[in-house]
């Protein structure tokens, strides 16, 4: 088991690094020299109780936190986990928005070439299923797989709506295609009740 001096040394070092602070900057806040901070961090000496209280105030942690081991590891792990979640969501949203950007680009280019707005709005109709496919991929890899059922439901209905709208543009009514959606929805609901066996 680590002695208290080593634990304090480790916690001060990791808190300082976590807060992007140099030994000199910490020394200035505590009115000590950077050499003293260095000695504390190498466990050659340890700050007295009054200084430990001041250190806890600087880093916004409790005194108890400074003298216990494995606190920092958990904090860093939680911080990295939150950062990873945020980055993954950002990547997913950016990837989903690419389909809309392409649809807008295609709409503008086609309108400029054709000179009139006729079929170009269909690009946005086709973009929706693509966005849902991208969302399904990212959700399967990084997020909650249980949400896949909702995304797949939305995807099925969006594909059927795309088919219906496309045929309507050519004057053909294929509204019966939604019967496939009802059948598909029943399959998806039943599929959602299937649970993976728990490994003991």
CSV table of C-alpha atoms in Angstrom, one decimal:
chain,number,residue,atom,x,y,z
A,1,UNK,CA,0.0,0.0,0.0
A,2,UNK,CA,1.3,3.5,-0.9
A,3,UNK,CA,2.3,5.7,2.0
A,4,UNK,CA,0.5,9.1,2.5
A,5,UNK,CA,3.4,11.1,1.2
A,6,UNK,CA,3.4,9.2,-2.1
A,7,UNK,CA,-0.3,9.5,-2.5
A,8,UNK,CA,-0.3,13.2,-1.9
A,9,UNK,CA,2.6,13.6,-4.3
A,10,UNK,CA,0.8,11.6,-7.0
A,11,UNK,CA,-2.5,13.5,-6.5
A,12,UNK,CA,-0.9,17.0,-6.6
A,13,UNK,CA,1.0,16.1,-9.8
A,14,UNK,CA,-2.0,14.7,-11.5
A,15,UNK,CA,-4.3,17.5,-10.4
A,16,UNK,CA,-1.8,20.0,-11.7
A,17,UNK,CA,-1.5,18.3,-15.0
A,18,UNK,CA,-5.2,17.9,-15.3
A,19,UNK,CA,-5.6,21.6,-14.9
A,20,UNK,CA,-2.8,22.4,-17.4
A,21,UNK,CA,-0.8,24.1,-14.8
A,22,UNK,CA,3.0,24.3,-14.5
A,23,UNK,CA,4.9,23.8,-11.2
A,24,UNK,CA,5.8,27.6,-11.3
A,25,UNK,CA,2.1,28.5,-11.7
A,26,UNK,CA,1.1,26.4,-8.8
A,27,UNK,CA,4.0,27.7,-6.7
A,28,UNK,CA,2.8,31.3,-7.4
A,29,UNK,CA,-0.7,30.5,-6.2
A,30,UNK,CA,0.6,28.9,-3.0
A,31,UNK,CA,3.4,31.5,-2.4
A,32,UNK,CA,6.1,28.8,-2.6
A,33,UNK,CA,9.0,28.1,-4.9
A,34,UNK,CA,8.7,25.8,-7.8
A,35,UNK,CA,11.5,23.7,-6.2
A,36,UNK,CA,9.3,23.1,-3.2
A,37,UNK,CA,6.4,21.9,-5.5
A,38,UNK,CA,8.9,19.7,-7.3
A,39,UNK,CA,9.9,18.1,-3.9
A,40,UNK,CA,6.3,17.5,-3.0
A,41,UNK,CA,5.6,15.9,-6.4
A,42,UNK,CA,8.7,13.6,-6.0
A,43,UNK,CA,7.5,12.7,-2.5
A,44,UNK,CA,10.8,14.0,-1.0
A,45,UNK,CA,8.7,16.2,1.4
A,46,UNK,CA,5.0,16.8,2.0
A,47,UNK,CA,3.0,20.0,2.5
A,48,UNK,CA,1.6,20.6,6.0
A,49,UNK,CA,-2.1,20.5,6.6
A,50,UNK,CA,-2.6,24.3,6.1
A,51,UNK,CA,-1.0,24.1,2.7
A,52,UNK,CA,-3.0,21.0,1.8
A,53,UNK,CA,-6.2,22.9,2.5
A,54,UNK,CA,-5.0,25.7,0.2
A,55,UNK,CA,-4.1,23.2,-2.5
A,56,UNK,CA,-7.5,21.6,-2.3
A,57,UNK,CA,-9.1,25.1,-2.7
A,58,UNK,CA,-6.9,25.9,-5.8
A,59,UNK,CA,-8.0,22.7,-7.5
A,60,UNK,CA,-11.6,22.7,-6.2
A,61,UNK,CA,-11.4,19.3,-4.4
A,62,UNK,CA,-11.8,18.2,-0.8
A,63,UNK,CA,-8.9,17.7,1.6
A,64,UNK,CA,-10.0,14.1,1.8
A,65,UNK,CA,-9.6,13.8,-2.0
A,66,UNK,CA,-6.0,14.9,-1.8
A,67,UNK,CA,-4.9,12.2,0.6
A,68,UNK,CA,-6.7,9.2,-1.0
A,69,UNK,CA,-5.4,7.1,-3.8
A,70,UNK,CA,-7.2,6.4,-7.1
A,71,UNK,CA,-9.3,9.5,-7.0
A,72,UNK,CA,-7.6,11.1,-10.0
A,73,UNK,CA,-7.7,8.0,-12.2
A,74,UNK,CA,-11.5,8.0,-11.8
A,75,UNK,CA,-11.8,11.7,-12.6
A,76,UNK,CA,-9.6,11.5,-15.7
A,77,UNK,CA,-11.5,8.4,-16.8
A,78,UNK,CA,-14.9,10.2,-16.4
A,79,UNK,CA,-13.5,13.3,-18.1
A,80,UNK,CA,-12.2,11.2,-21.1
A,81,UNK,CA,-15.5,9.3,-21.3
A,82,UNK,CA,-17.5,12.5,-21.5
A,83,UNK,CA,-15.1,13.9,-24.0
A,84,UNK,CA,-15.3,10.8,-26.2
A,85,UNK,CA,-19.2,10.8,-26.0
A,86,UNK,CA,-19.2,14.5,-27.1
A,87,UNK,CA,-16.8,13.8,-30.0
A,88,UNK,CA,-18.7,10.8,-31.2
A,89,UNK,CA,-22.0,12.7,-31.2
A,90,UNK,CA,-20.4,15.6,-33.0
A,91,UNK,CA,-19.0,13.2,-35.7
A,92,UNK,CA,-22.4,11.5,-36.0
A,93,UNK,CA,-24.2,14.8,-36.5
A,94,UNK,CA,-21.7,16.1,-39.0
A,95,UNK,CA,-21.9,12.9,-41.0
A,96,UNK,CA,-25.7,13.1,-41.0
A,97,UNK,CA,-25.7,16.7,-42.1
A,98,UNK,CA,-23.5,15.8,-45.1
A,99,UNK,CA,-26.5,14.2,-46.8
A,100,UNK,CA,-28.5,17.5,-46.4
A,101,UNK,CA,-25.5,19.5,-47.7
A,102,UNK,CA,-25.3,17.3,-50.8
A,103,UNK,CA,-29.1,17.6,-51.3
A,104,UNK,CA,-28.8,21.4,-51.1
A,105,UNK,CA,-25.8,21.5,-53.5
A,106,UNK,CA,-27.6,19.2,-56.0
A,107,UNK,CA,-30.7,21.4,-55.7
A,108,UNK,CA,-28.8,24.6,-56.5
A,109,UNK,CA,-26.7,23.1,-59.3
A,110,UNK,CA,-29.7,21.4,-61.0
A,111,UNK,CA,-31.8,24.5,-60.7
A,112,UNK,CA,-29.1,26.6,-62.3
A,113,UNK,CA,-28.7,24.2,-65.2
A,114,UNK,CA,-32.4,23.5,-65.8
A,115,UNK,CA,-33.4,27.1,-65.1
A,116,UNK,CA,-36.6,26.2,-63.3
A,117,UNK,CA,-37.6,24.3,-60.1
A,118,UNK,CA,-39.4,21.2,-61.2
A,119,UNK,CA,-38.2,17.9,-59.7
A,120,UNK,CA,-35.3,19.3,-57.6
A,121,UNK,CA,-37.2,19.2,-54.3
A,122,UNK,CA,-37.1,15.4,-54.5
A,123,UNK,CA,-33.4,15.6,-53.5
A,124,UNK,CA,-34.5,16.5,-50.0
A,125,UNK,CA,-37.0,13.6,-50.0
A,126,UNK,CA,-34.2,11.1,-50.9
A,127,UNK,CA,-31.8,12.7,-48.4
A,128,UNK,CA,-34.0,11.6,-45.4
A,129,UNK,CA,-33.5,7.8,-45.8
A,130,UNK,CA,-29.8,8.4,-46.3
A,131,UNK,CA,-29.6,10.4,-43.1
A,132,UNK,CA,-31.4,7.6,-41.2
A,133,UNK,CA,-29.0,5.0,-42.6
A,134,UNK,CA,-26.0,7.0,-41.4
A,135,UNK,CA,-27.7,7.5,-38.0
A,136,UNK,CA,-28.4,3.7,-37.8
A,137,UNK,CA,-24.7,2.9,-38.6
A,138,UNK,CA,-23.4,5.3,-35.9
A,139,UNK,CA,-26.0,4.3,-33.4
A,140,UNK,CA,-25.1,0.6,-33.9
A,141,UNK,CA,-21.4,1.3,-33.4
A,142,UNK,CA,-21.2,4.0,-30.7
A,143,UNK,CA,-24.6,4.5,-29.0
A,144,UNK,CA,-27.5,2.6,-27.6
A,145,UNK,CA,-28.4,-0.4,-29.9
A,146,UNK,CA,-31.9,-0.5,-28.4
A,147,UNK,CA,-32.6,2.8,-30.3
A,148,UNK,CA,-32.0,1.0,-33.6
A,149,UNK,CA,-35.6,-0.3,-33.6
A,150,UNK,CA,-36.9,3.3,-33.7
A,151,UNK,CA,-34.4,4.3,-36.4
A,152,UNK,CA,-35.2,1.3,-38.5
A,153,UNK,CA,-39.0,2.1,-38.1
A,154,UNK,CA,-38.3,5.6,-39.3
A,155,UNK,CA,-36.2,4.3,-42.1
A,156,UNK,CA,-38.8,1.9,-43.4
A,157,UNK,CA,-41.5,4.6,-43.4
A,158,UNK,CA,-39.2,7.2,-45.0
A,159,UNK,CA,-38.3,4.7,-47.8
A,160,UNK,CA,-42.0,4.0,-48.4
A,161,UNK,CA,-42.8,7.7,-48.4
A,162,UNK,CA,-40.0,8.3,-50.9
A,163,UNK,CA,-41.4,5.7,-53.2
A,164,UNK,CA,-44.9,7.1,-52.9
A,165,UNK,CA,-43.8,10.7,-53.5
A,166,UNK,CA,-41.6,9.7,-56.4
A,167,UNK,CA,-44.5,7.9,-58.1
A,168,UNK,CA,-46.9,10.8,-57.3
A,169,UNK,CA,-44.5,13.1,-59.2
A,170,UNK,CA,-45.1,11.0,-62.3
A,171,UNK,CA,-48.9,10.9,-61.7
A,172,UNK,CA,-49.1,7.4,-60.3
A,173,UNK,CA,-50.7,6.8,-56.9
A,174,UNK,CA,-49.1,3.9,-55.1
A,175,UNK,CA,-50.5,4.6,-51.6
A,176,UNK,CA,-51.0,0.8,-51.1
A,177,UNK,CA,-47.2,0.6,-50.6
A,178,UNK,CA,-47.8,1.7,-47.0
A,179,UNK,CA,-49.4,-1.8,-46.3
A,180,UNK,CA,-45.8,-3.0,-46.5
A,181,UNK,CA,-44.9,-0.5,-43.8
A,182,UNK,CA,-47.5,-1.9,-41.5
A,183,UNK,CA,-46.2,-5.5,-42.0
A,184,UNK,CA,-42.7,-4.2,-41.6
A,185,UNK,CA,-43.6,-2.4,-38.4
A,186,UNK,CA,-45.1,-5.5,-36.9
A,187,UNK,CA,-41.9,-7.4,-37.7
A,188,UNK,CA,-39.8,-4.6,-36.1
A,189,UNK,CA,-41.9,-4.6,-32.9
A,190,UNK,CA,-41.7,-8.4,-32.6
A,191,UNK,CA,-37.9,-8.2,-33.3
A,192,UNK,CA,-37.5,-5.7,-30.5
A,193,UNK,CA,-38.8,-8.3,-27.9
A,194,UNK,CA,-36.0,-10.7,-28.7
A,195,UNK,CA,-33.3,-10.5,-26.0
A,196,UNK,CA,-29.8,-11.7,-26.1
A,197,UNK,CA,-29.0,-14.5,-23.5
A,198,UNK,CA,-27.0,-13.2,-20.6
A,199,UNK,CA,-23.6,-14.8,-20.3
A,200,UNK,CA,-23.0,-16.0,-16.7
